[in-house]
Amino acid sequence: MDPRELQPAELLGRVLIDVDSSWLLDHSTGVRELMDVWLTFEGLGQIRVHTLSGLRLHLGPPPDAFDMPDLECSYERGHLAPALVGELVGHRVIGVGLLAELAGEPFPPGMVLEFESAVLAFVDRGDDLAIGPWPDPDRWRGLSWAGDVRL
């Protein structure tokens, strides 16, 4: 069964209660690369934030860790949340915005979540998940505000 896809506006008004993440560990270099983040919101449960032709939100728990010997890496998960996101546990989402590529991609590459104490962008950057403060013209060059919903 495929997990239900959510729209960013469904996060509006909800309190973030936990953060989990997954990453690929390259066995030859020891480098970890962020893959997905799970945001757990009151009343919704765990939501996977990941990249797949744009940023996607799917309801459902993280999979277990597994090895990929043919790629010399492994898929791992745990509570190694990006610091900026982990600091927002206990805070309510008071605004949600969609981001659009200035070049006019057919899918929204990201979203902005405004919490009571910070505003973060979650962006699909070349199939990599990027998370950081919004606005930041240097980091998010080429993105424009496509609209928002607020409490």
PDB file of C-alpha atoms in Angstrom:
ATOM      1  CA  MET A   1       0.000   0.000   0.000  1.00  0.00           C
ATOM      2  CA  ASP A   2       1.370   3.414  -0.958  1.00  0.00           C
ATOM      3  CA  PRO A   3       1.482   5.976   1.833  1.00  0.00           C
ATOM      4  CA  ARG A   4      -0.921   8.871   1.478  1.00  0.00           C
ATOM      5  CA  GLU A   5       0.600  11.989  -0.070  1.00  0.00           C
ATOM      6  CA  LEU A   6      -0.066  15.171   1.880  1.00  0.00           C
ATOM      7  CA  GLN A   7      -0.226  18.775   0.801  1.00  0.00           C
ATOM      8  CA  PRO A   8       1.949  21.236   2.763  1.00  0.00           C
ATOM      9  CA  ALA A   9      -1.170  23.172   3.855  1.00  0.00           C
ATOM     10  CA  GLU A  10      -2.196  20.128   5.943  1.00  0.00           C
ATOM     11  CA  LEU A  11       0.664  20.962   8.343  1.00  0.00           C
ATOM     12  CA  LEU A  12      -0.799  24.372   9.167  1.00  0.00           C
ATOM     13  CA  GLY A  13      -1.628  24.813  12.839  1.00  0.00           C
ATOM     14  CA  ARG A  14       0.045  21.556  13.895  1.00  0.00           C
ATOM     15  CA  VAL A  15       2.770  21.184  16.538  1.00  0.00           C
ATOM     16  CA  LEU A  16       5.996  19.404  15.571  1.00  0.00           C
ATOM     17  CA  ILE A  17       6.543  16.675  18.186  1.00  0.00           C
ATOM     18  CA  ASP A  18       9.524  14.703  16.809  1.00  0.00           C
ATOM     19  CA  VAL A  19      12.093  14.581  14.004  1.00  0.00           C
ATOM     20  CA  ASP A  20      13.762  11.518  12.509  1.00  0.00           C
ATOM     21  CA  SER A  21      16.036  11.238   9.474  1.00  0.00           C
ATOM     22  CA  SER A  22      17.665   8.792   7.105  1.00  0.00           C
ATOM     23  CA  TRP A  23      20.923   8.973   5.207  1.00  0.00           C
ATOM     24  CA  LEU A  24      23.201   7.019   2.934  1.00  0.00           C
ATOM     25  CA  LEU A  25      26.520   6.042   4.451  1.00  0.00           C
ATOM     26  CA  ASP A  26      29.280   5.597   1.862  1.00  0.00           C
ATOM     27  CA  HIS A  27      31.443   2.749   3.203  1.00  0.00           C
ATOM     28  CA  SER A  28      34.524   3.776   1.223  1.00  0.00           C
ATOM     29  CA  THR A  29      34.603   7.404   2.429  1.00  0.00           C
ATOM     30  CA  GLY A  30      32.550   7.350   5.627  1.00  0.00           C
ATOM     31  CA  VAL A  31      30.500  10.287   4.329  1.00  0.00           C
ATOM     32  CA  ARG A  32      26.816  10.484   5.290  1.00  0.00           C
ATOM     33  CA  GLU A  33      24.363  12.102   2.875  1.00  0.00           C
ATOM     34  CA  LEU A  34      20.924  13.192   4.113  1.00  0.00           C
ATOM     35  CA  MET A  35      18.173  11.310   2.284  1.00  0.00           C
ATOM     36  CA  ASP A  36      14.861  11.989   4.015  1.00  0.00           C
ATOM     37  CA  VAL A  37      13.459  13.660   7.101  1.00  0.00           C
ATOM     38  CA  TRP A  38      10.392  12.475   9.012  1.00  0.00           C
ATOM     39  CA  LEU A  39       8.480  15.214  10.785  1.00  0.00           C
ATOM     40  CA  THR A  40       6.009  13.949  13.377  1.00  0.00           C
ATOM     41  CA  PHE A  41       3.100  16.320  13.901  1.00  0.00           C
ATOM     42  CA  GLU A  42       0.339  16.081  16.481  1.00  0.00           C
ATOM     43  CA  GLY A  43      -2.785  14.626  14.925  1.00  0.00           C
ATOM     44  CA  LEU A  44      -1.014  13.394  11.777  1.00  0.00           C
ATOM     45  CA  GLY A  45       1.840  11.077  12.752  1.00  0.00           C
ATOM     46  CA  GLN A  46       5.119  10.645  10.881  1.00  0.00           C
ATOM     47  CA  ILE A  47       5.471  12.471   7.562  1.00  0.00           C
ATOM     48  CA  ARG A  48       8.311  11.684   5.179  1.00  0.00           C
ATOM     49  CA  VAL A  49       9.808  14.781   3.539  1.00  0.00           C
ATOM     50  CA  HIS A  50      11.721  13.610   0.470  1.00  0.00           C
ATOM     51  CA  THR A  51      12.613  14.429  -3.116  1.00  0.00           C
ATOM     52  CA  LEU A  52      10.966  12.790  -6.100  1.00  0.00           C
ATOM     53  CA  SER A  53      10.329  15.157  -9.015  1.00  0.00           C
ATOM     54  CA  GLY A  54       9.991  17.941  -6.502  1.00  0.00           C
ATOM     55  CA  LEU A  55       9.479  17.892  -2.775  1.00  0.00           C
ATOM     56  CA  ARG A  56       6.973  15.282  -1.568  1.00  0.00           C
ATOM     57  CA  LEU A  57       5.238  14.652   1.766  1.00  0.00           C
ATOM     58  CA  HIS A  58       4.048  11.115   2.536  1.00  0.00           C
ATOM     59  CA  LEU A  59       2.363   9.847   5.674  1.00  0.00           C
ATOM     60  CA  GLY A  60       4.090   6.781   7.123  1.00  0.00           C
ATOM     61  CA  PRO A  61       6.929   5.504   9.294  1.00  0.00           C
ATOM     62  CA  PRO A  62      10.581   5.245   8.243  1.00  0.00           C
ATOM     63  CA  PRO A  63      11.797   1.904   6.874  1.00  0.00           C
ATOM     64  CA  ASP A  64      14.379  -0.146   8.726  1.00  0.00           C
ATOM     65  CA  ALA A  65      18.067   0.280   7.901  1.00  0.00           C
ATOM     66  CA  PHE A  66      19.533  -1.925   5.157  1.00  0.00           C
ATOM     67  CA  ASP A  67      22.835  -2.554   3.347  1.00  0.00           C
ATOM     68  CA  MET A  68      23.445  -1.999  -0.385  1.00  0.00           C
ATOM     69  CA  PRO A  69      26.673  -3.963  -0.970  1.00  0.00           C
ATOM     70  CA  ASP A  70      26.605  -3.434  -4.742  1.00  0.00           C
ATOM     71  CA  LEU A  71      26.797   0.353  -4.145  1.00  0.00           C
ATOM     72  CA  GLU A  72      29.183   0.032  -1.181  1.00  0.00           C
ATOM     73  CA  CYS A  73      26.816   1.949   1.058  1.00  0.00           C
ATOM     74  CA  SER A  74      24.023   1.472   3.538  1.00  0.00           C
ATOM     75  CA  TYR A  75      20.724   3.168   4.275  1.00  0.00           C
ATOM     76  CA  GLU A  76      20.583   4.226   7.923  1.00  0.00           C
ATOM     77  CA  ARG A  77      18.051   6.040  10.039  1.00  0.00           C
ATOM     78  CA  GLY A  78      17.810   7.547  13.469  1.00  0.00           C
ATOM     79  CA  HIS A  79      17.455  10.725  15.447  1.00  0.00           C
ATOM     80  CA  LEU A  80      20.230  12.621  13.655  1.00  0.00           C
ATOM     81  CA  ALA A  81      17.893  15.426  12.703  1.00  0.00           C
ATOM     82  CA  PRO A  82      19.239  18.508  10.977  1.00  0.00           C
ATOM     83  CA  ALA A  83      19.917  20.925  13.858  1.00  0.00           C
ATOM     84  CA  LEU A  84      17.625  23.673  12.585  1.00  0.00           C
ATOM     85  CA  VAL A  85      14.667  21.274  12.405  1.00  0.00           C
ATOM     86  CA  GLY A  86      15.323  19.556  15.731  1.00  0.00           C
ATOM     87  CA  GLU A  87      15.241  22.927  17.494  1.00  0.00           C
ATOM     88  CA  LEU A  88      11.621  23.381  16.398  1.00  0.00           C
ATOM     89  CA  VAL A  89      10.191  20.378  18.255  1.00  0.00           C
ATOM     90  CA  GLY A  90       7.317  21.680  20.370  1.00  0.00           C
ATOM     91  CA  HIS A  91       6.603  24.610  18.032  1.00  0.00           C
ATOM     92  CA  ARG A  92       3.457  25.183  15.951  1.00  0.00           C
ATOM     93  CA  VAL A  93       3.391  25.732  12.172  1.00  0.00           C
ATOM     94  CA  ILE A  94       1.753  29.132  11.649  1.00  0.00           C
ATOM     95  CA  GLY A  95       2.405  29.543   7.923  1.00  0.00           C
ATOM     96  CA  VAL A  96       3.073  27.341   4.902  1.00  0.00           C
ATOM     97  CA  GLY A  97       4.384  28.504   1.550  1.00  0.00           C
ATOM     98  CA  LEU A  98       5.234  26.868  -1.749  1.00  0.00           C
ATOM     99  CA  LEU A  99       8.382  27.683  -3.679  1.00  0.00           C
ATOM    100  CA  ALA A 100       8.693  27.740  -7.464  1.00  0.00           C
ATOM    101  CA  GLU A 101      11.718  27.675  -9.743  1.00  0.00           C
ATOM    102  CA  LEU A 102      12.181  30.919 -11.610  1.00  0.00           C
ATOM    103  CA  ALA A 103      12.808  28.799 -14.707  1.00  0.00           C
ATOM    104  CA  GLY A 104       9.245  27.447 -14.466  1.00  0.00           C
ATOM    105  CA  GLU A 105       9.704  23.767 -13.570  1.00  0.00           C
ATOM    106  CA  PRO A 106       6.480  21.744 -13.808  1.00  0.00           C
ATOM    107  CA  PHE A 107       6.550  20.830 -10.098  1.00  0.00           C
ATOM    108  CA  PRO A 108       7.084  22.862  -6.926  1.00  0.00           C
ATOM    109  CA  PRO A 109      10.637  22.171  -5.746  1.00  0.00           C
ATOM    110  CA  GLY A 110       9.997  23.075  -2.157  1.00  0.00           C
ATOM    111  CA  MET A 111       8.020  24.495   0.704  1.00  0.00           C
ATOM    112  CA  VAL A 112       8.530  26.971   3.487  1.00  0.00           C
ATOM    113  CA  LEU A 113       7.271  26.188   6.974  1.00  0.00           C
ATOM    114  CA  GLU A 114       6.869  29.146   9.281  1.00  0.00           C
ATOM    115  CA  PHE A 115       6.991  28.151  12.928  1.00  0.00           C
ATOM    116  CA  GLU A 116       6.427  30.454  15.889  1.00  0.00           C
ATOM    117  CA  SER A 117      10.191  30.953  16.252  1.00  0.00           C
ATOM    118  CA  ALA A 118      11.769  30.337  12.812  1.00  0.00           C
ATOM    119  CA  VAL A 119      11.085  29.979   9.103  1.00  0.00           C
ATOM    120  CA  LEU A 120      12.648  27.034   7.224  1.00  0.00           C
ATOM    121  CA  ALA A 121      12.763  26.049   3.558  1.00  0.00           C
ATOM    122  CA  PHE A 122      12.700  22.378   2.513  1.00  0.00           C
ATOM    123  CA  VAL A 123      13.902  22.150  -1.090  1.00  0.00           C
ATOM    124  CA  ASP A 124      14.590  19.531  -3.778  1.00  0.00           C
ATOM    125  CA  ARG A 125      17.997  20.578  -5.124  1.00  0.00           C
ATOM    126  CA  GLY A 126      18.958  18.177  -7.893  1.00  0.00           C
ATOM    127  CA  ASP A 127      17.284  15.247  -6.107  1.00  0.00           C
ATOM    128  CA  ASP A 128      19.002  16.146  -2.818  1.00  0.00           C
ATOM    129  CA  LEU A 129      17.010  17.370   0.168  1.00  0.00           C
ATOM    130  CA  ALA A 130      18.225  20.781   1.345  1.00  0.00           C
ATOM    131  CA  ILE A 131      16.957  22.447   4.526  1.00  0.00           C
ATOM    132  CA  GLY A 132      17.786  25.943   5.710  1.00  0.00           C
ATOM    133  CA  PRO A 133      16.487  29.285   6.955  1.00  0.00           C
ATOM    134  CA  TRP A 134      14.189  31.331   4.717  1.00  0.00           C
ATOM    135  CA  PRO A 135      14.747  33.828   3.229  1.00  0.00           C
ATOM    136  CA  ASP A 136      18.409  33.437   2.282  1.00  0.00           C
ATOM    137  CA  PRO A 137      19.004  34.903  -1.213  1.00  0.00           C
ATOM    138  CA  ASP A 138      22.460  33.357  -1.551  1.00  0.00           C
ATOM    139  CA  ARG A 139      21.420  29.824  -0.630  1.00  0.00           C
ATOM    140  CA  TRP A 140      18.033  29.787  -2.367  1.00  0.00           C
ATOM    141  CA  ARG A 141      18.989  31.645  -5.533  1.00  0.00           C
ATOM    142  CA  GLY A 142      16.574  30.869  -8.377  1.00  0.00           C
ATOM    143  CA  LEU A 143      13.545  30.195  -6.169  1.00  0.00           C
ATOM    144  CA  SER A 144      10.513  32.410  -5.897  1.00  0.00           C
ATOM    145  CA  TRP A 145       7.546  32.552  -3.561  1.00  0.00           C
ATOM    146  CA  ALA A 146       4.549  30.842  -5.170  1.00  0.00           C
ATOM    147  CA  GLY A 147       1.944  31.582  -2.514  1.00  0.00           C
ATOM    148  CA  ASP A 148       1.149  30.813   1.092  1.00  0.00           C
ATOM    149  CA  VAL A 149      -1.438  29.850   3.662  1.00  0.00           C
ATOM    150  CA  ARG A 150      -1.372  31.347   7.159  1.00  0.00           C
ATOM    151  CA  LEU A 151      -3.212  30.941  10.458  1.00  0.00           C
TER     152      LEU A 151
END
